[in-house]
Structure formats: C-alpha cells, structure tokens
Amino acid sequence: MTEAVTIEARNAVKAFGQGDHVVRALDDVSIQIRKGEFFTLLGPSGCGKTTLLRLIAGFEMPTSGTILLDGADITDLPPNRRPVNTVFQSYALFPHLTVAENVGFGLTMQGRPKAEVKARVDQMLALVKLEPMAGRKTSQLSGGQQQRVALARALAPQPKVLLLDEPLSALDLKLRKEMQVELKRLQTETGITFIFVTHDQEEALTMSDRIGVMSAGKLQQVGSPKEIYTRPVNRFVASFIGETNFLPATVVPGGVKLSTGDVVEVATAAQGTVTLTVRPEQVRIVGAGEAGAIAARVKFNVYFGTDTHCHMALADGTEVVARVQSPASGEAGVVEGTDVGIRFAPGAAQVLED
Amino acid sequence: MSAAEDRLTRQSARNGWLLSAPALVLLMVAAIGPLVIIIIYSFLTPGQYGNVVWDFSLDGWVSILFTRDIFDGTLGLADAHLTIFWRSVSLSIMTTVVAFALGFPTAWFIATRPARQRAMWLFLITIPFWTNLLIRTFAIMEVIRAEGVLNTALLWAGIIETPLAIIYTDVAVLIGMAYVYLPLMVLPLFAAIDRFDMRLLEAGYDLYASRWQVLRRVILPIVKPGIVAGSILVFIPSLGAYVTPRVLGGGKNMMIGNFIELQFLAGRNWPLGAALSVTLLVIVTAALLIYVRAANRGSNPHG
Ligand SMILES: Nc1ncnc2c1ncn2[C@@H]1O[C@H](COP(=O)(O)OP(=O)(O)O)[C@@H](O)[C@H]1O
Ligand SMILES: [Mg+2]
C-alpha cells in the first residue's frame, strides 16, 4: 500500500432489532479510505450507507468489528472525541445561533481562543462565500445557503475526515450541480478526506476519486469511477452504475458462447453458465452478415439528442441496446425493422459469474 | 382613499369595537374593577370591626414597612413584615428552581417517549389537578410529618435515627409548593421539548460538545421559551400562595398571602390588606419584567 489510510473499517457488522426482526444493516464491511481522497459510498436506499457513516462518526457502535483512524482503534470513542465531522442531510443547523456562531460552534467547544475562532470563522465564511450573512439567523437563509453553512461548520474545526450524508438530495437540480462543483472545490482546497454518500450514480461518477458500491449491507466493489464503470465485478454493480446489456452465455475455450450460438472472444477464468455484459456505447452496429458480427434486428430507436439508443433483438430474442451518435439531419440512421450485425468494441465485453 | 372607502373603514373599525364590547365589559368588571376598589381601600381608614371608614389615610401604605411605636408614636422599620416579604420571594424562587430541576427531566422523559405513550404520561402528570388543593396539601403533610410516610421509611431503612422535623418549616412549604405547581412547569417545558429537533443533539456531539455542553449550549437555549413560561406559571402562584404555607408552614411561617388574609380577617385592617395586595402585584410585575428582560438578553448576546 503506497497511500496512507485515514479511516478503516474492519469486518464491521451492525445489526438492528432483536429476535426474529434482526436487520443486518452492515454485513461484514471492510473498507480503507485514503488520506485526502474524495470517497463516495454509492448504493440504493436502505443498503446501509448511512449506518456505515454513523459508525465512522461514532453515533452508532458496531455490533462487531472495529473502526480505525490513522491506524488507531476509535471504535469506543464518543463522537465528540473523534476528529471527524458530519454534514447532516437535514443540515441540523442551530436555530438559536447566527451563521457565524454556527460555524464557530465546533471551535468554541474545542476551547480555542476567541480570536482564533473569529479568524477561522471569517476564513470559512469566505471559503463558502457567505461573509455578508455572518450575523443572520440560519432560518433567514435559503436551502443552498444553509447547505453552505453546514459545510463551513463541519470544515471549520479542520477534521481529519468530513462525512457527508446525501447532502445534495434536498436541493433542486440546478443548485445541485452548482454544489457538486463547489464540494469538489472545497475538497481540493482544504485537502480534507471526504466520505460522501449518495444513491445517485452520476453524482458518484463525476465527483469521486474512488467509489464504494454497496448493496444489502455488503460492500460490492471499491474502485475508481472508471474501474467501477468499465470493470464491474458483478451483476449488481454493472446494472446499478450506468446502463448495460446482459447476455446469457456459457464458457467455451477462448471465450463465451451466447445463447444464439455466436462465440465472443473474451478472457475469463469462469466456468459453466455466465453472463456477458457490455455497455451500450461499446456496441457497434455493422452491416448484416459481416464476418464475425452477431446477427440482430432493429426493433426501435429512442432519441436522446446527441445520442440515440437503438434497441435490437438477437436471433433468439435476447435484447441488446446500442448507443450510437444521432444521425445528422437528413440522414436516415438505423431504420427500424432492418437486419444488422453487431460487434463489441475490443476488451469492452465482460464476463460476470452468475 | 376615496371618501366612501374611508367611511367604510371607519365603520368597520367602529363595528370591531362594538363586537369586542362584551369582552371589554367583562374585563372591566372582573379585573380592573376589583383592582380599583383595592387601590381606593388602601387609602382609607380601618373601621372598628373590619371594613373601612371613608377618611383618607396613608397609614395602610406606611404600615407595610413601618410600625408606629405605641408609646412615643415614632416610626420604626417593621422587621416582621420584611421577613414575610423576603420569605415569600425567596421561597417562590426556590419553588421555581426545584420545580424546574424536577420538571425538566420529567418533561424530557415524556417528550422522548413514543407518540402513543406520551398522551398517557401527560395524563398522569395532570392527575393531581383532579383533587382539591387543600386535600393534596394535607396529603403532603401526611407524607412529611414526624410519624409520616417519609420519616417511617427513612427510619426503617436506617438512614436516620430520629424523625426529621420537616413539618411547619420553610422546607415543608417548599416541598408542598414544588409538588403542587410541578405540572405547571412540566407542561410548557414538554411543549417546548416536543418541538426540539433531536438531530441537533448529534450535531452538537459531532462538533466536540460534551453532554453537559450540549445541554447548556444547545438544548436549554432552544427550549428557553418553555422554561420562561413554566417559571412564570410557577413563580406567580407561589408568591401569592395561601393554602400551602398555611397548612404546611403551621401559621408561623407566613407568606404574603397569609399576611394579607390576616389583615382582612383577624387584624381588621383592610387598608393595610389592600396596600399589601397592591404591593404583591407590584412585586410580581417587577419580578416578571426583570426575569423576561434577563431571559431575552441571554438569548441575544449581540443585540
Ligand atoms: N436505528 C435503526 N433501527 C432499526 N433499523 C435501522 C436503523 N437504522 C437503520 N436501520 C435499517 O438498516 C438498513 C440500512 O439503513 P441505512 O444505513 O439508513 O441505509 P441507507 O443510508 O443506505 O439508505 C435499513 O434496512 C434500515 O431500515
Ligand atoms: Mg441514508
């Protein structure tokens, strides 16, 4: 390992409830988060993202397993003794304090001198561009401004790790895009490790250095956005992130044989029945009967502006979607009902074990 | 604005006054009327067998703080009266503090129960109100008297050797008043805590506050309207309390309420009683003004 690990969870299990109603919100999760990276926990609602964040923040004790910070076991430390701060989904700003007092709260509680608190608060307000609002009550701010206050408040004590639980989900689309850029900027400028939670795969892909994909309390895959997108380790990851085609296949020497009988050259160590996955943009449409192409028939096209999704059926009815550039005006493009051939871009197809 | 509109506005304003007339009349008769009578009586001369003689006199007011020497007629400070005032104010403040110390955890407990159980707990809190105040006060007496429940239990447990002499002391009055007025503290506190966003607790802990700091810096400032309301609701009736100090104080530890009663009945000095009543009103008003102002300043250090 070359890069320093800031937060680590080892075999973290968190079970809620008793008897017959036990929910394993986290099921043996081990994860290492590197110093200074923008790490995103991605997964559908209820998969345990918040629970993992709460274990790291200290609001929740793991049923078993340990949480480490810079190599030291912090599993039993209460939240106020962990150099970790949270941006809450509801913001949870203190309604009785002004913007500046909110931002300075953590520093004051740490017992920093007044002058230092003031200097740091000014600096943080400048960072999130809220200096004119310093004296306002938080109830007088818009949603986006409250969000910035929450960020400034959590960043002010210079935590080792900043936890963000779906901080953008309450914002409308435009503000959301703005805040995505803003968050990325803040992370770069402060150099603080961010652990960001979202169920939005596009948000995860655009913002993160690395992504951890979760499902049903388990960590499915950890990797860079590109790795996650191009080399999903299982069907869940492949389908949750982006769109993809799944083709039933069996392993044969040198590749896999599709249900149509066509053989696709692909490297795999798997055996027996597998699933071949390939992203729509990696599917090339060629002339019918071209050597090595798989025969297909165009069923219908869905127009997306720059791109068009071309839905096709293979000889045995298996559906395949190709994403092609929309034809220039005047050109016909791929006409519905015609026979075509398809090829997969070299290295694009991937075998998933069932 | 046109003349017609102007007339309409005036007319609706007049109608508004007319509509609120019954309430205003009631207010005059029920609140201001008696107050005016009391103020007038305080400037009259006591009659032989109670009542008043319609001769102007300041004696009622003077004797609040001073007594006339029976031999040479010089005025001296009435220590006994000052003691009663002081006891009333200090016991009322202590009652408010004790009611808060017991009422806050109680209100917090109720507000953090599941919604279905809350109604039940609030209902239990109000049960003492179902019984007459006198009976409740005698019940407290039964608990704290020398052979009462409390002493018997403590003796039996071996914590004390001789019974605690609580009854007929200021402590007895304090216990009684705190018990009687506790619900008045709990209910507004509950209303405030019920509105409190519990997620702020985690925000506080997350930002390095200890449990005590979260209480001091987050919870108390936010539920302060409830604290102010509860304190006022407990302090005012405490200051004018009459039954509780009479029964548990045993007649010798008087509070203003008892002292006023004494003037109107046994003392046959209605002007003094009236002047004392007005004084009580002034003390309450002054205490409230000071308290509310202090509470507001606390919440707004920059303004
Ligand atoms: N305090 C709790 N008590 C009982 N079950 C809980 C509690 N917190 C979370 N869960 C359950 O744990 C699972 C994971 O929840 P959560 O971590 O909030 O998911 P996510 O944030 O990914 O949506 C869910 O099934 C949820 O119902
Ligand atoms: Mg969540």
XYZ file of C-alpha atoms and ligand atoms in Angstrom:
685
model
C 0.000 0.000 0.000
C 1.502 3.262 -1.086
C -1.095 5.735 0.071
C -1.801 6.428 3.757
C -5.085 5.126 5.090
C -7.153 7.569 7.154
C -10.316 5.677 8.026
C -10.575 1.944 8.058
C -13.473 -0.344 8.920
C -12.565 -3.933 9.709
C -15.287 -6.548 9.460
C -17.865 -4.036 10.619
C -21.238 -5.572 11.377
C -24.235 -3.588 12.530
C -27.460 -5.367 13.385
C -30.627 -3.591 14.456
C -33.520 -5.162 16.313
C -33.834 -8.371 18.242
C -35.055 -11.938 17.815
C -36.817 -12.559 14.535
C -36.608 -8.939 13.463
C -32.861 -8.529 13.187
C -31.808 -6.323 10.279
C -28.164 -6.561 9.339
C -27.705 -3.008 8.136
C -23.990 -3.692 7.670
C -22.799 -7.185 6.972
C -19.074 -7.649 7.419
C -17.874 -4.478 5.741
C -14.135 -3.885 5.447
C -13.013 -0.719 3.740
C -9.962 1.527 3.640
C -10.276 5.205 2.877
C -7.136 7.025 1.826
C -5.894 10.294 3.150
C -7.128 13.288 1.164
C -9.360 11.421 -1.247
C -12.942 12.115 -2.269
C -14.542 8.794 -1.496
C -18.161 8.075 -2.370
C -20.412 5.428 -0.873
C -22.934 4.576 -3.535
C -25.908 2.291 -3.294
C -29.682 2.119 -3.327
C -31.703 3.423 -0.428
C -31.586 1.125 2.614
C -28.290 -0.556 1.688
C -26.524 0.665 4.833
C -24.668 3.793 3.677
C -25.927 5.979 6.499
C -25.209 3.245 9.010
C -21.585 2.996 7.882
C -21.241 6.776 8.114
C -22.745 6.777 11.608
C -20.283 4.106 12.713
C -17.435 6.269 11.487
C -18.885 9.398 13.148
C -19.408 7.481 16.396
C -23.193 7.857 16.655
C -23.548 4.119 16.393
C -21.488 1.282 17.872
C -20.744 -1.661 15.598
C -22.255 -4.969 16.685
C -18.835 -6.388 15.899
C -15.742 -5.205 14.066
C -13.519 -2.180 14.516
C -13.186 1.350 13.182
C -9.666 2.758 12.882
C -8.493 6.309 12.366
C -4.874 6.697 11.253
C -4.298 3.165 12.444
C -5.672 3.737 15.967
C -8.779 1.916 17.160
C -11.528 4.525 17.716
C -14.449 2.107 17.927
C -15.228 3.101 21.524
C -14.595 6.849 21.221
C -17.711 9.040 21.507
C -18.414 11.408 18.576
C -17.160 14.487 20.425
C -13.731 12.916 20.759
C -13.309 11.931 17.116
C -11.675 14.418 14.745
C -14.436 13.629 12.272
C -17.273 15.996 11.342
C -20.561 15.426 9.605
C -22.657 17.416 7.168
C -26.129 16.189 8.019
C -28.728 15.557 5.362
C -31.129 17.826 7.271
C -28.249 20.314 7.830
C -29.143 20.348 11.579
C -28.079 23.981 11.955
C -28.552 25.503 15.401
C -31.606 27.756 15.109
C -30.702 29.899 18.123
C -27.285 30.866 16.756
C -26.228 33.156 13.948
C -24.434 31.881 10.873
C -21.066 32.903 12.343
C -21.868 31.274 15.715
C -22.909 28.089 13.944
C -19.651 27.963 12.033
C -17.650 28.690 15.187
C -19.503 26.179 17.364
C -17.064 23.299 16.993
C -14.019 25.508 17.583
C -15.624 27.066 20.667
C -16.407 23.633 22.053
C -12.793 22.650 21.488
C -11.872 25.579 23.699
C -9.950 27.518 21.061
C -9.191 31.164 21.899
C -11.819 33.694 20.830
C -9.518 35.462 18.368
C -8.647 32.198 16.663
C -12.307 31.222 16.434
C -13.175 34.543 14.860
C -10.339 34.409 12.343
C -11.225 30.863 11.362
C -14.947 31.635 11.088
C -14.185 34.560 8.774
C -11.949 32.338 6.705
C -14.598 29.608 6.463
C -17.351 32.070 5.562
C -15.116 33.421 2.816
C -14.476 29.882 1.601
C -18.202 29.198 1.197
C -18.873 32.805 0.072
C -21.229 33.692 2.888
C -19.427 36.630 4.546
C -22.406 39.010 4.178
C -24.612 36.524 6.050
C -22.403 36.198 9.146
C -24.843 37.922 11.501
C -28.048 36.354 10.188
C -30.086 33.667 11.872
C -29.973 30.437 9.881
C -33.742 30.431 9.394
C -33.339 33.518 7.174
C -31.216 31.618 4.645
C -32.183 29.720 1.513
C -31.666 25.981 1.274
C -28.446 26.357 -0.685
C -27.077 28.881 1.801
C -27.960 26.641 4.742
C -26.092 23.883 2.982
C -23.007 26.091 2.791
C -23.277 26.977 6.457
C -23.473 23.283 7.309
C -20.342 22.697 5.203
C -18.452 25.604 6.750
C -19.460 24.489 10.241
C -18.220 20.955 9.663
C -14.991 22.094 7.983
C -14.100 24.824 10.491
C -12.502 22.528 13.108
C -10.338 21.041 10.324
C -11.421 17.452 10.843
C -9.345 14.575 9.517
C -12.411 13.287 7.733
C -15.599 15.005 6.595
C -18.703 12.843 6.326
C -21.490 13.974 4.001
C -24.765 12.055 4.055
C -26.648 12.768 0.825
C -26.073 16.482 1.344
C -27.391 17.462 -2.054
C -30.569 15.427 -2.189
C -32.746 18.242 -0.839
C -31.607 20.727 -3.490
C -33.136 21.290 -6.882
C -31.239 20.157 -9.957
C -29.533 23.447 -10.809
C -28.353 24.111 -7.279
C -27.315 20.516 -7.023
C -24.978 20.814 -9.993
C -23.533 24.009 -8.554
C -22.942 22.400 -5.183
C -21.275 19.385 -6.787
C -18.668 21.688 -8.260
C -18.470 23.620 -5.013
C -17.908 20.463 -2.958
C -15.185 19.290 -5.266
C -13.506 22.709 -4.989
C -13.748 22.711 -1.190
C -12.269 19.253 -1.022
C -9.340 20.210 -3.224
C -8.708 23.483 -1.389
C -8.874 22.036 2.114
C -7.228 18.709 1.324
C -9.563 17.037 3.851
C -10.679 13.451 3.252
C -14.342 13.463 2.157
C -16.642 10.488 2.554
C -19.681 11.324 0.513
C -22.880 9.319 0.455
C -25.244 9.269 -2.479
C -27.664 6.990 -4.257
C -27.107 8.931 -7.488
C -24.634 7.045 -9.685
C -23.984 10.013 -11.963
C -23.068 12.176 -8.974
C -20.740 9.448 -7.749
C -19.014 9.049 -11.115
C -18.409 12.750 -11.678
C -17.209 13.703 -8.209
C -15.257 10.852 -6.715
C -11.648 9.736 -6.649
C -12.900 6.321 -5.620
C -16.316 4.781 -5.182
C -17.516 2.025 -2.857
C -20.651 0.392 -4.185
C -22.920 -1.089 -1.538
C -25.929 -3.347 -1.665
C -27.885 -5.041 1.098
C -25.378 -4.189 3.809
C -22.410 -5.504 1.840
C -19.636 -3.689 0.067
C -19.788 -4.931 -3.520
C -16.839 -3.209 -5.137
C -14.352 -0.455 -4.447
C -12.510 1.321 -7.224
C -12.074 4.449 -9.313
C -15.141 5.591 -11.235
C -13.566 4.189 -14.397
C -12.840 0.808 -12.845
C -16.335 0.601 -11.414
C -17.872 1.539 -14.727
C -15.726 -0.488 -17.062
C -14.900 -3.462 -14.838
C -17.926 -4.145 -12.624
C -17.332 -7.262 -10.554
C -20.914 -8.451 -10.504
C -24.334 -8.028 -11.987
C -25.467 -5.642 -9.250
C -22.616 -3.184 -9.803
C -22.934 -3.422 -13.580
C -26.640 -2.622 -13.539
C -26.596 -0.038 -10.753
C -23.980 2.106 -12.443
C -24.900 3.233 -15.904
C -26.864 1.198 -18.392
C -25.692 -2.128 -19.678
C -26.622 -5.217 -21.634
C -26.737 -8.651 -20.041
C -26.360 -11.633 -22.357
C -26.641 -15.208 -21.082
C -23.618 -17.265 -22.159
C -21.555 -20.383 -21.448
C -17.801 -20.538 -21.200
C -16.037 -22.228 -24.129
C -12.338 -22.356 -24.916
C -11.169 -18.848 -25.957
C -14.331 -17.049 -24.969
C -18.023 -17.477 -24.301
C -20.823 -18.827 -26.425
C -24.010 -16.769 -26.478
C -27.477 -18.325 -26.470
C -27.560 -17.657 -30.198
C -24.511 -19.843 -30.736
C -22.207 -16.947 -31.575
C -18.852 -17.049 -29.805
C -17.410 -13.851 -28.316
C -13.705 -13.733 -27.659
C -13.129 -12.696 -24.069
C -10.682 -13.661 -21.352
C -12.239 -15.349 -18.324
C -11.374 -17.788 -15.596
C -15.033 -18.641 -15.012
C -16.689 -21.927 -15.780
C -20.143 -23.003 -16.980
C -23.015 -20.563 -17.350
C -22.092 -16.896 -17.051
C -23.440 -13.508 -18.052
C -21.724 -11.368 -20.619
C -22.101 -7.650 -20.017
C -21.337 -4.854 -22.420
C -22.184 -1.146 -22.207
C -24.488 0.201 -24.961
C -21.830 2.666 -26.165
C -19.453 -0.277 -26.788
C -21.885 -1.978 -29.134
C -21.089 -1.248 -32.796
C -23.715 -1.649 -35.451
C -22.360 -3.028 -38.749
C -23.843 -4.370 -41.926
C -25.896 -7.565 -41.785
C -23.892 -10.690 -42.480
C -20.495 -9.051 -41.957
C -17.908 -11.612 -40.930
C -17.720 -12.155 -37.171
C -20.729 -9.950 -36.443
C -23.703 -11.184 -34.457
C -26.967 -11.032 -36.373
C -29.619 -8.748 -34.934
C -32.763 -6.927 -35.983
C -33.538 -3.308 -35.068
C -36.754 -3.122 -33.031
C -36.976 0.603 -32.284
C -34.878 3.723 -31.658
C -35.059 6.119 -28.705
C -33.773 9.576 -29.496
C -31.769 11.382 -26.755
C -30.439 14.375 -28.678
C -26.757 13.769 -29.372
C -27.261 10.028 -28.895
C -29.815 7.529 -29.992
C -30.466 4.247 -28.214
C -31.001 1.525 -30.745
C -32.930 -1.437 -29.306
C -32.252 -4.680 -31.136
C -33.115 -8.340 -30.787
C -30.693 -11.184 -31.434
C -31.779 -14.285 -33.346
C -33.139 -15.924 -30.178
C -34.898 -12.762 -28.992
C -32.237 -11.575 -26.468
C -32.416 -7.807 -26.327
C -29.317 -5.687 -26.947
C -29.148 -1.900 -26.773
C -26.554 0.109 -28.671
C -25.898 3.747 -28.049
C -24.964 5.466 -31.289
C -24.433 9.023 -32.299
C -27.653 10.505 -33.613
C -27.594 10.745 -37.388
C -27.040 14.189 -38.870
C -30.247 15.813 -40.095
C -31.214 14.365 -43.437
C -29.512 11.019 -42.773
C -31.758 8.101 -42.047
C -29.605 6.333 -39.431
C -30.533 2.808 -38.446
C -34.018 2.084 -39.671
C -36.446 0.092 -37.546
C -37.097 -3.418 -38.777
C -33.820 -3.813 -40.672
C -31.378 -6.658 -40.164
C -27.957 -5.579 -38.934
C -24.866 -7.061 -37.391
C -23.318 -6.092 -34.078
C -19.804 -6.191 -32.731
C -18.423 -5.380 -29.327
C -15.503 -2.952 -29.028
C -12.269 -4.831 -28.201
C -11.985 -5.509 -24.469
C -15.393 -3.980 -23.765
C -17.334 -7.155 -23.088
C -17.009 -8.611 -19.643
C -17.857 -11.930 -18.086
C -19.804 -11.928 -14.821
C -20.091 -15.145 -12.876
C -23.677 -15.963 -12.002
C -58.518 56.580 -0.466
C -61.959 57.780 -1.510
C -64.413 59.274 0.930
C -66.694 56.268 0.666
C -63.891 53.830 1.372
C -62.787 55.967 4.248
C -66.267 55.854 5.720
C -66.404 52.094 5.316
C -63.061 51.633 7.062
C -64.167 53.817 9.931
C -67.418 51.981 10.177
C -65.768 48.553 10.271
C -63.382 49.813 12.926
C -66.353 51.012 14.951
C -68.064 47.662 14.464
C -64.912 45.955 15.659
C -65.107 47.899 18.894
C -68.750 47.073 19.254
C -68.090 43.383 18.748
C -65.386 43.303 21.392
C -67.527 45.303 23.831
C -68.745 42.281 25.857
C -65.165 41.145 26.404
C -64.113 44.650 27.389
C -67.015 44.987 29.829
C -66.127 41.633 31.367
C -62.513 42.709 31.655
C -63.518 45.945 33.341
C -65.818 44.240 35.810
C -63.675 41.196 36.539
C -60.153 42.584 36.523
C -59.940 46.344 36.610
C -62.971 46.913 38.874
C -61.697 44.910 41.871
C -58.235 46.359 41.381
C -59.610 49.911 41.522
C -61.595 49.074 44.660
C -58.498 47.587 46.303
C -56.414 50.644 45.428
C -59.091 53.002 46.803
C -59.449 50.961 50.026
C -55.695 51.106 50.592
C -56.005 54.877 51.084
C -58.835 54.731 53.629
C -59.007 54.300 57.409
C -59.709 50.911 59.013
C -63.149 50.508 60.567
C -63.750 49.230 64.079
C -64.953 45.742 63.041
C -63.236 45.382 59.678
C -64.462 47.221 56.593
C -63.292 50.806 56.025
C -64.164 54.313 57.055
C -64.171 56.810 54.188
C -61.426 59.005 55.562
C -58.269 59.456 53.504
C -55.192 57.980 55.197
C -51.758 56.789 54.164
C -51.445 54.553 57.224
C -52.189 51.435 55.223
C -49.207 52.092 52.986
C -46.945 53.321 55.732
C -47.511 50.237 57.863
C -46.338 47.940 55.081
C -42.777 48.773 56.005
C -43.044 50.659 59.318
C -44.640 50.195 62.721
C -45.687 53.112 64.924
C -44.219 52.891 68.392
C -47.158 52.543 70.805
C -45.548 54.863 73.380
C -43.991 57.784 71.526
C -45.623 57.315 68.143
C -42.302 57.293 66.194
C -41.967 55.097 63.137
C -39.647 52.082 63.152
C -38.905 49.552 60.424
C -41.313 46.592 60.589
C -38.842 43.698 60.636
C -41.585 41.090 60.785
C -43.122 42.373 57.582
C -39.802 42.443 55.771
C -39.201 38.856 56.880
C -42.512 37.838 55.376
C -41.754 39.583 52.074
C -38.319 38.054 51.932
C -39.622 34.590 52.783
C -42.280 34.876 50.091
C -39.889 35.922 47.377
C -37.103 33.505 48.287
C -39.464 30.540 48.767
C -41.123 31.311 45.429
C -37.765 31.478 43.672
C -36.689 28.217 45.294
C -40.007 26.607 44.381
C -39.457 27.649 40.775
C -35.905 26.277 40.799
C -36.944 22.970 42.392
C -39.913 22.638 40.023
C -37.537 23.213 37.089
C -34.948 20.748 38.393
C -37.636 18.064 38.706
C -39.779 19.209 35.800
C -37.109 19.350 33.116
C -36.067 15.673 33.296
C -39.742 14.731 33.568
C -40.718 16.775 30.515
C -37.711 15.418 28.605
C -38.667 11.878 29.520
C -42.241 12.372 28.318
C -41.232 14.157 25.112
C -38.869 11.335 24.166
C -41.457 8.549 24.646
C -43.100 7.049 21.552
C -46.052 9.206 20.447
C -48.621 6.709 21.709
C -47.280 6.690 25.257
C -46.916 10.455 25.541
C -50.630 11.147 25.985
C -50.699 8.640 28.844
C -47.769 10.274 30.643
C -49.215 13.773 30.221
C -52.484 12.473 31.582
C -50.689 11.086 34.646
C -48.998 14.452 35.188
C -52.368 16.192 35.392
C -53.944 13.747 37.850
C -53.068 15.834 40.952
C -55.185 18.643 39.484
C -58.236 16.468 39.896
C -58.074 16.719 43.652
C -58.768 19.791 45.722
C -55.648 21.770 46.624
C -56.402 21.515 50.326
C -56.619 17.744 50.179
C -53.370 17.498 48.214
C -51.667 19.710 50.754
C -52.885 17.560 53.632
C -51.627 14.542 51.733
C -48.158 16.107 51.613
C -48.443 16.785 55.317
C -49.215 13.127 55.862
C -46.012 12.283 53.988
C -43.627 14.629 55.757
C -44.951 14.832 59.360
C -42.914 13.273 62.161
C -44.759 9.915 62.040
C -45.433 10.265 58.329
C -44.590 8.044 55.401
C -41.230 9.675 54.684
C -39.874 9.518 58.221
C -41.179 6.000 58.771
C -39.476 4.828 55.610
C -36.177 6.572 56.413
C -36.210 5.267 59.999
C -36.993 1.771 58.791
C -34.183 1.930 56.247
C -31.835 3.077 58.995
C -30.847 6.254 57.156
C -31.911 8.457 60.066
C -32.159 7.766 63.812
C -34.671 10.404 64.828
C -37.545 11.657 62.661
C -36.732 14.700 60.516
C -38.591 17.749 61.754
C -39.729 18.999 58.365
C -43.331 19.847 59.055
C -44.065 23.510 59.898
C -40.784 24.730 58.428
C -39.962 26.658 55.273
C -38.724 23.380 53.809
C -42.173 21.894 54.282
C -43.710 24.865 52.466
C -41.133 24.498 49.706
C -41.839 20.787 49.268
C -45.568 21.425 49.226
C -45.426 24.243 46.698
C -42.975 22.453 44.429
C -45.292 19.448 44.399
C -48.427 21.485 43.810
C -47.008 23.604 40.988
C -44.824 20.984 39.275
C -47.361 20.266 36.489
C -47.385 23.965 35.601
C -43.654 23.662 34.940
C -43.806 20.306 33.156
C -46.484 21.173 30.614
C -44.857 24.216 28.945
C -41.467 22.505 29.117
C -42.927 19.472 27.403
C -44.417 21.653 24.668
C -41.001 23.243 24.049
C -39.027 19.987 24.151
C -41.580 18.333 21.899
C -40.724 20.909 19.221
C -36.987 20.466 19.771
C -35.234 18.811 16.819
C -33.392 15.869 18.379
C -30.998 15.753 15.414
C -29.377 18.857 16.860
C -28.053 16.697 19.693
C -25.979 14.686 17.245
C -24.831 17.881 15.559
C -23.661 19.102 18.972
C -21.810 15.897 19.860
C -20.314 15.812 16.396
C -18.905 19.314 16.941
C -16.971 18.304 20.063
C -19.555 19.321 22.672
C -19.738 17.143 25.777
C -23.128 16.036 27.101
C -23.123 18.922 29.548
C -22.197 21.410 26.810
C -24.946 20.074 24.559
C -27.394 20.676 27.403
C -26.039 24.152 28.155
C -25.328 25.386 24.637
C -27.948 23.649 22.523
C -30.923 22.267 24.455
C -31.514 24.936 27.097
C -31.254 27.964 24.780
C -33.641 26.382 22.300
C -36.273 25.310 24.841
C -35.958 28.604 26.696
C -39.468 29.832 25.816
C -40.781 26.779 27.672
C -38.512 27.479 30.647
C -39.662 31.104 30.790
C -43.337 30.149 30.542
C -43.028 27.377 33.152
C -41.111 29.603 35.555
C -43.717 32.356 35.301
C -46.553 29.902 35.779
C -44.897 28.527 38.927
C -43.485 31.743 40.359
C -46.663 33.842 40.280
C -48.982 31.473 42.160
C -46.110 30.631 44.545
C -45.730 34.256 45.505
C -49.425 34.546 46.273
C -49.714 31.038 47.769
C -52.039 30.855 50.701
C -53.248 27.331 51.424
C -49.880 25.566 51.271
C -47.939 27.856 53.647
C -50.945 27.922 55.955
C -51.184 24.142 56.249
C -47.524 23.124 55.970
C -45.979 26.262 57.488
C -48.221 25.894 60.503
C -49.274 29.558 60.686
C -45.991 30.885 61.984
C -44.074 30.788 58.686
C -46.374 33.194 56.902
C -46.137 34.231 53.282
C -47.651 37.397 51.787
C -50.906 35.596 51.027
C -51.395 34.613 54.665
C -50.383 38.040 55.834
C -52.998 39.675 53.608
C -55.625 37.273 54.880
C -54.635 38.162 58.433
C -55.295 41.857 57.805
C -58.707 41.292 56.292
C -59.907 38.862 58.973
C -58.287 38.765 62.412
C -56.325 42.006 62.007
C -59.352 44.041 60.874
C -57.052 46.337 58.932
C -58.474 46.352 55.424
C -56.405 49.309 54.174
C -53.189 47.511 55.114
C -54.513 44.310 53.497
C -55.382 46.269 50.376
C -51.998 48.006 50.302
C -50.278 44.628 50.732
C -52.285 43.195 47.848
C -51.183 46.027 45.597
C -47.602 45.548 46.793
C -47.798 41.863 45.873
C -48.999 42.822 42.413
C -46.111 45.256 42.052
C -43.565 42.669 43.196
C -44.907 40.120 40.730
C -44.858 42.602 37.871
C -41.369 43.816 38.705
C -40.065 40.258 39.070
C -41.570 39.296 35.713
C -40.101 42.326 33.962
C -36.645 41.646 35.363
C -36.883 37.963 34.541
C -38.170 38.311 30.996
C -35.616 41.001 30.239
C -32.767 38.865 31.600
C -34.034 35.878 29.611
C -34.125 37.900 26.406
C -30.658 39.291 26.924
C -29.300 35.785 27.430
C -30.618 34.636 24.080
C -29.296 37.566 22.113
C -25.782 38.475 23.214
C -25.159 40.723 20.207
C -28.388 42.643 20.114
N -31.946 2.741 14.159
C -32.351 1.742 13.369
N -33.183 0.780 13.843
C -33.594 -0.220 13.051
N -33.228 -0.376 11.773
C -32.419 0.536 11.238
C -31.939 1.649 12.000
N -31.132 2.391 11.195
C -31.112 1.779 10.005
N -31.879 0.663 10.014
C -32.068 -0.260 8.885
O -30.809 -0.561 8.361
C -30.855 -0.600 6.953
C -29.829 0.345 6.376
O -30.228 1.663 6.642
P -29.378 2.932 6.206
O -27.991 2.770 6.661
O -30.110 4.130 6.692
O -29.454 2.870 4.637
P -29.112 3.968 3.537
O -28.499 5.138 4.204
O -28.183 3.283 2.591
O -30.396 4.311 2.883
C -32.280 -0.287 6.551
O -32.934 -1.506 6.315
C -32.837 0.382 7.754
O -34.219 0.121 7.857
Mg -29.256 7.117 4.250
